Amino acid sequence: MTRVSPDQDTVRRLRDGMAQGVLSFPLTSFHDDGSLDPDGFRAHVAGRLAAAPGALFPACGTGEFFSLDEDEYRQVVTIAVAEAAGRVPVVAGVGYGWAQAARFTRIAEEAGADALLVLPHYLVAAPQDGLVAQLEQIAARTPLPLIAYQRGQVAFTVASLRRIAALPTVVGLKDGHSDLDRLQRLTLAAPEGFLFFNGAATAEIQARAYTAVGVPAYSSAVHAFAPEIANAFFAAARDGDDKTADRLLRDFYVPFVELRDRVPGYAVSLVKAAARLRGRRVGPVRAPLTDPSPADLDELRTLLTAGLDLVGAAL
């Protein structure tokens, strides 16, 4: 049976966007003193949109949602919606327990977000009934389409996936576990039209493996600082150009991941540092994250220069 959603237009736009480009997760810009830099964020978002993403996901993990207060979150989502101007769907992150998630949900609605990405809840492990109840509570408080994010302590069973997919506004699942056996079972159990995308850290590394189980769409942190590389890999993977995909993986993505794995939090810190190396006004990360060491920053600069050279671009 074909899935029916209260907002078919948003779901259609998300599906079309996932097929046409990477999903972009913009950084949140801060001044050197740690305060929000709205103008820097506006310029950063404009740059991401110019690089033709399939959708824009502000205030999510790469955007340091966990470090934003409600007023800052409102500014970030409002700016993203204004810059997108309807060209691509804007999916705002929400999270923590359901009561706090509902507060961020209301802000995102007022700011004009098209949909919401429900980030893993805070700290505690929970049974499957609790994971489902978290989505039920949020879904009961907003008409916006919801995409669940399983990562860390959140991992849905097939039975739970069926329960959350039966909620009219839960339209998709972002997977960050990379357990392809489990993911294949989930995709087979989901209703027709349910959206899935690869949300692994540096998702390009596993993009072809995800495609093999029916999940070709993916988020790209690299799009936040080197859309030339991100778009070149997306095109190669889409077109079956294994030679180009292998070269980008071998000479850029794999060494980037090896550097990323060196220090906890580098999945965001390196991305922000790489954007700064390209002259982007994104500022530092906020604690508890830390910016890369001088030695790691030098290594990142060398790697980024080489990666851009592979696609005919320059630092």
Coordinates of C-alpha atoms in Angstrom, one line a residue:
M1 CA 0.0 0.0 0.0
T2 CA 1.3 3.5 -0.9
R3 CA 2.2 5.6 2.1
V4 CA 0.1 8.7 2.7
S5 CA 1.6 11.7 4.4
P6 CA -0.1 14.9 5.5
D7 CA 2.5 16.9 3.5
Q8 CA 3.2 15.1 0.3
D9 CA 4.8 18.1 -1.3
T10 CA 7.6 18.2 1.3
V11 CA 8.1 14.5 1.1
R12 CA 8.3 14.7 -2.7
R13 CA 10.8 17.5 -2.6
L14 CA 12.9 15.6 -0.1
R15 CA 12.9 12.5 -2.3
D16 CA 13.7 14.4 -5.4
G17 CA 16.5 16.3 -3.6
M18 CA 18.0 13.1 -2.3
A19 CA 18.2 11.8 -5.8
Q20 CA 19.7 15.0 -7.2
G21 CA 22.5 15.9 -4.8
V22 CA 24.1 15.4 -1.4
L23 CA 22.3 16.5 1.7
S24 CA 24.1 19.5 3.1
F25 CA 24.6 20.1 6.9
P26 CA 25.9 23.6 7.3
L27 CA 28.2 24.7 10.1
T28 CA 27.0 27.3 12.6
S29 CA 29.2 30.4 12.6
F30 CA 30.6 31.8 15.8
H31 CA 32.7 34.8 16.6
D32 CA 36.1 34.2 18.2
D33 CA 34.5 34.9 21.6
G34 CA 32.1 32.1 21.0
S35 CA 29.0 34.2 20.3
L36 CA 26.8 33.5 17.3
D37 CA 27.8 35.2 14.1
P38 CA 24.5 35.5 12.1
D39 CA 26.2 37.3 9.1
G40 CA 28.9 34.6 8.9
F41 CA 26.2 31.9 9.0
R42 CA 24.2 33.6 6.3
A43 CA 27.2 33.8 4.0
H44 CA 28.1 30.1 4.7
V45 CA 24.5 29.0 3.9
A46 CA 24.5 31.0 0.7
G47 CA 27.7 29.2 -0.3
R48 CA 26.2 25.8 0.4
L49 CA 23.1 26.6 -1.6
A50 CA 25.2 27.8 -4.5
A51 CA 26.7 24.3 -4.6
A52 CA 23.4 22.6 -5.4
P53 CA 22.6 20.4 -2.4
G54 CA 19.5 18.2 -2.3
A55 CA 18.3 19.7 0.9
L56 CA 19.6 21.8 3.8
F57 CA 19.8 20.6 7.4
P58 CA 20.7 23.5 9.7
A59 CA 21.3 23.2 13.5
C60 CA 22.1 19.4 13.4
G61 CA 25.2 17.6 14.5
T62 CA 27.6 19.3 12.2
G63 CA 25.9 22.6 13.0
E64 CA 26.5 22.1 16.8
F65 CA 22.8 21.9 17.7
F66 CA 23.9 20.7 21.1
S67 CA 25.6 24.0 21.9
L68 CA 22.8 26.4 20.8
D69 CA 20.3 28.1 23.1
E70 CA 16.8 28.7 21.9
D71 CA 17.3 32.2 20.6
E72 CA 20.4 31.2 18.7
Y73 CA 18.6 28.2 17.3
R74 CA 15.8 30.5 16.1
Q75 CA 18.2 32.8 14.3
V76 CA 20.0 29.8 12.6
V77 CA 16.8 28.2 11.3
T78 CA 15.3 31.6 10.3
I79 CA 18.4 32.5 8.3
A80 CA 18.6 29.1 6.6
V81 CA 14.9 29.3 5.6
A82 CA 15.3 32.8 4.3
E83 CA 18.4 32.0 2.3
A84 CA 16.9 28.8 0.8
A85 CA 13.8 30.8 -0.2
G86 CA 12.0 27.6 -1.2
R87 CA 14.7 26.3 -3.5
V88 CA 15.5 23.2 -1.4
P89 CA 13.8 21.8 1.7
V90 CA 15.1 23.0 5.0
V91 CA 15.1 20.3 7.7
A92 CA 16.0 21.6 11.1
G93 CA 17.5 19.5 13.9
V94 CA 15.6 19.0 17.2
G95 CA 16.6 16.9 20.1
Y96 CA 17.1 16.1 23.8
G97 CA 14.1 14.7 25.6
W98 CA 10.7 15.1 23.9
A99 CA 9.6 18.0 26.1
Q100 CA 12.7 20.1 25.0
A101 CA 12.5 18.7 21.5
A102 CA 8.9 20.1 21.3
R103 CA 10.2 23.6 22.3
F104 CA 12.7 23.5 19.4
T105 CA 10.0 22.1 17.2
R106 CA 7.8 25.1 17.8
I107 CA 10.6 27.5 17.1
A108 CA 11.4 25.6 13.8
E109 CA 7.8 25.8 12.8
E110 CA 7.6 29.5 13.4
A111 CA 10.9 30.0 11.5
G112 CA 9.4 28.3 8.5
A113 CA 11.3 24.9 8.4
D114 CA 9.9 22.3 6.0
A115 CA 10.7 19.3 8.2
L116 CA 12.6 18.2 11.3
L117 CA 15.4 15.7 11.9
V118 CA 14.9 14.1 15.4
L119 CA 18.4 13.8 16.8
P120 CA 19.2 11.0 19.3
H121 CA 17.9 11.8 22.8
Y122 CA 20.3 12.9 25.5
L123 CA 22.5 10.5 27.5
V124 CA 20.4 7.6 28.6
A125 CA 19.9 4.2 27.0
A126 CA 16.2 3.3 26.5
P127 CA 14.1 0.3 25.5
Q128 CA 12.4 0.1 22.2
D129 CA 9.0 1.2 23.6
G130 CA 10.7 4.3 24.9
L131 CA 12.3 5.1 21.5
V132 CA 9.0 4.8 19.9
A133 CA 7.3 6.9 22.6
Q134 CA 9.9 9.7 22.0
L135 CA 8.8 9.9 18.4
E136 CA 5.1 9.7 19.3
Q137 CA 5.4 12.5 21.7
I138 CA 7.2 14.8 19.3
A139 CA 4.8 13.8 16.4
A140 CA 1.8 14.7 18.5
R141 CA 3.1 18.2 18.9
T142 CA 3.9 19.2 15.3
P143 CA 2.4 18.8 11.9
L144 CA 5.9 19.0 10.3
P145 CA 7.3 15.8 8.7
L146 CA 9.8 14.1 11.0
I147 CA 12.9 12.1 10.0
A148 CA 14.2 9.9 12.8
Y149 CA 17.9 9.6 13.3
Q150 CA 19.3 6.3 14.7
R151 CA 22.8 6.6 16.0
G152 CA 24.6 6.1 19.3
Q153 CA 22.0 4.8 21.9
V154 CA 19.2 4.9 19.3
A155 CA 18.8 1.8 17.1
F156 CA 15.3 0.7 15.9
T157 CA 14.3 -2.9 15.5
V158 CA 12.1 -3.9 12.6
A159 CA 9.1 -4.0 14.9
S160 CA 9.8 -0.4 16.2
L161 CA 10.5 0.8 12.6
R162 CA 7.0 -0.4 11.6
R163 CA 5.5 1.5 14.6
I164 CA 7.2 4.8 14.0
A165 CA 6.5 4.5 10.2
A166 CA 2.8 4.2 11.0
L167 CA 2.9 7.7 12.6
P168 CA 1.5 9.9 9.8
T169 CA 4.2 12.5 10.0
V170 CA 7.3 10.3 10.4
V171 CA 8.5 10.1 6.8
G172 CA 12.0 8.8 7.0
L173 CA 15.1 7.4 8.8
K174 CA 18.7 8.7 8.9
D175 CA 21.1 5.8 9.7
G176 CA 24.4 6.4 11.5
H177 CA 25.1 2.9 12.6
S178 CA 26.3 1.4 9.3
D179 CA 25.0 -2.0 10.3
L180 CA 24.0 -3.0 6.8
D181 CA 22.3 -6.3 7.9
R182 CA 20.0 -4.4 10.2
L183 CA 19.5 -1.6 7.7
Q184 CA 18.5 -4.0 5.0
R185 CA 15.9 -5.5 7.2
L186 CA 14.5 -2.1 8.0
T187 CA 14.3 -1.0 4.4
L188 CA 12.4 -4.2 3.5
A189 CA 10.0 -3.7 6.4
A190 CA 9.3 0.0 5.8
P191 CA 6.1 1.1 3.9
E192 CA 6.4 2.2 0.3
G193 CA 7.8 5.7 0.0
F194 CA 9.5 5.8 3.4
L195 CA 12.7 7.8 3.1
F196 CA 16.1 6.4 4.1
F197 CA 19.5 8.0 3.9
N198 CA 23.1 7.3 5.0
G199 CA 24.1 9.4 7.9
A200 CA 27.4 7.8 8.8
A201 CA 30.3 10.0 9.7
T202 CA 32.0 11.0 6.4
A203 CA 29.2 9.1 4.6
E204 CA 31.0 8.9 1.3
I205 CA 33.3 6.1 2.6
Q206 CA 30.3 3.8 2.8
A207 CA 28.1 5.3 0.1
R208 CA 28.4 2.4 -2.3
A209 CA 27.7 -0.2 0.4
Y210 CA 24.6 1.7 1.5
T211 CA 23.5 1.9 -2.2
A212 CA 23.8 -1.9 -2.4
V213 CA 21.0 -2.2 0.3
G214 CA 18.8 0.4 -1.4
V215 CA 19.9 3.5 0.4
P216 CA 21.8 5.7 -2.2
A217 CA 21.1 9.1 -0.5
Y218 CA 23.5 10.5 2.0
S219 CA 24.5 13.5 4.1
S220 CA 27.9 15.1 3.4
A221 CA 30.0 17.0 5.9
V222 CA 32.5 17.6 3.1
H223 CA 29.9 19.7 1.3
A224 CA 30.3 22.2 4.2
F225 CA 33.9 23.0 3.2
A226 CA 34.6 21.4 -0.2
P227 CA 31.5 21.1 -2.3
E228 CA 33.6 20.6 -5.3
I229 CA 34.9 17.3 -3.9
A230 CA 31.5 16.3 -2.5
N231 CA 29.7 16.9 -5.8
A232 CA 32.4 15.2 -7.8
F233 CA 32.1 12.0 -5.6
F234 CA 28.3 12.1 -5.8
A235 CA 28.3 12.3 -9.6
A236 CA 30.9 9.5 -9.8
A237 CA 28.9 7.3 -7.5
R238 CA 25.6 8.1 -9.3
D239 CA 27.1 7.5 -12.7
G240 CA 29.0 4.3 -11.9
D241 CA 32.4 6.0 -12.5
D242 CA 34.3 3.7 -10.2
K243 CA 37.7 5.0 -11.3
T244 CA 36.9 8.5 -10.1
A245 CA 35.1 7.4 -7.0
D246 CA 38.1 5.1 -6.0
R247 CA 40.6 7.9 -6.6
L248 CA 38.6 10.3 -4.4
L249 CA 38.2 7.7 -1.7
R250 CA 41.8 6.6 -1.7
D251 CA 43.5 10.0 -2.0
F252 CA 41.1 12.2 0.0
Y253 CA 38.3 10.6 1.9
V254 CA 40.3 7.7 3.6
P255 CA 43.1 9.9 4.8
F256 CA 40.6 12.5 5.9
V257 CA 38.8 9.8 8.0
E258 CA 42.1 8.7 9.5
L259 CA 42.7 12.2 10.6
R260 CA 39.1 12.6 11.8
D261 CA 39.4 9.5 14.0
R262 CA 42.5 10.8 15.8
V263 CA 40.7 13.0 18.3
P264 CA 37.1 12.8 19.6
G265 CA 35.0 15.6 18.1
Y266 CA 37.1 16.0 15.0
A267 CA 34.1 15.0 12.9
V268 CA 32.9 18.6 13.5
S269 CA 36.1 20.4 14.4
L270 CA 38.0 19.3 11.2
V271 CA 35.1 20.3 9.0
K272 CA 35.0 23.8 10.6
A273 CA 38.8 24.1 10.4
A274 CA 38.7 23.1 6.7
A275 CA 36.1 25.8 6.0
R276 CA 38.3 28.4 7.8
L277 CA 41.3 27.3 5.7
R278 CA 39.2 28.2 2.6
G279 CA 38.5 31.7 4.0
R280 CA 34.9 30.9 5.2
R281 CA 33.6 32.9 8.1
V282 CA 32.5 30.1 10.4
G283 CA 34.7 30.7 13.5
P284 CA 35.8 28.2 16.1
V285 CA 33.8 25.2 17.6
R286 CA 32.2 25.6 21.0
A287 CA 33.2 23.5 24.0
P288 CA 33.1 20.6 24.7
L289 CA 34.6 20.4 21.2
T290 CA 38.1 21.7 20.6
D291 CA 39.8 23.1 17.4
P292 CA 42.5 21.0 15.8
S293 CA 46.1 21.2 17.0
P294 CA 48.6 23.2 14.8
A295 CA 50.1 19.9 13.6
D296 CA 46.8 18.4 12.7
L297 CA 45.8 21.7 11.0
D298 CA 48.9 21.6 8.8
E299 CA 48.1 18.0 7.9
L300 CA 44.5 19.0 7.1
R301 CA 45.7 21.9 4.9
T302 CA 47.9 19.5 2.9
L303 CA 45.2 16.9 2.5
L304 CA 42.6 19.5 1.5
T305 CA 44.9 21.1 -1.1
A306 CA 45.5 17.6 -2.6
G307 CA 41.8 16.8 -2.6
L308 CA 40.8 20.0 -4.3
D309 CA 43.5 19.4 -6.9
L310 CA 41.9 16.1 -7.7
V311 CA 38.8 17.9 -8.9
G312 CA 40.5 20.9 -10.5
A313 CA 39.8 23.3 -7.6
A314 CA 42.1 25.3 -5.4
L315 CA 42.3 26.1 -1.7

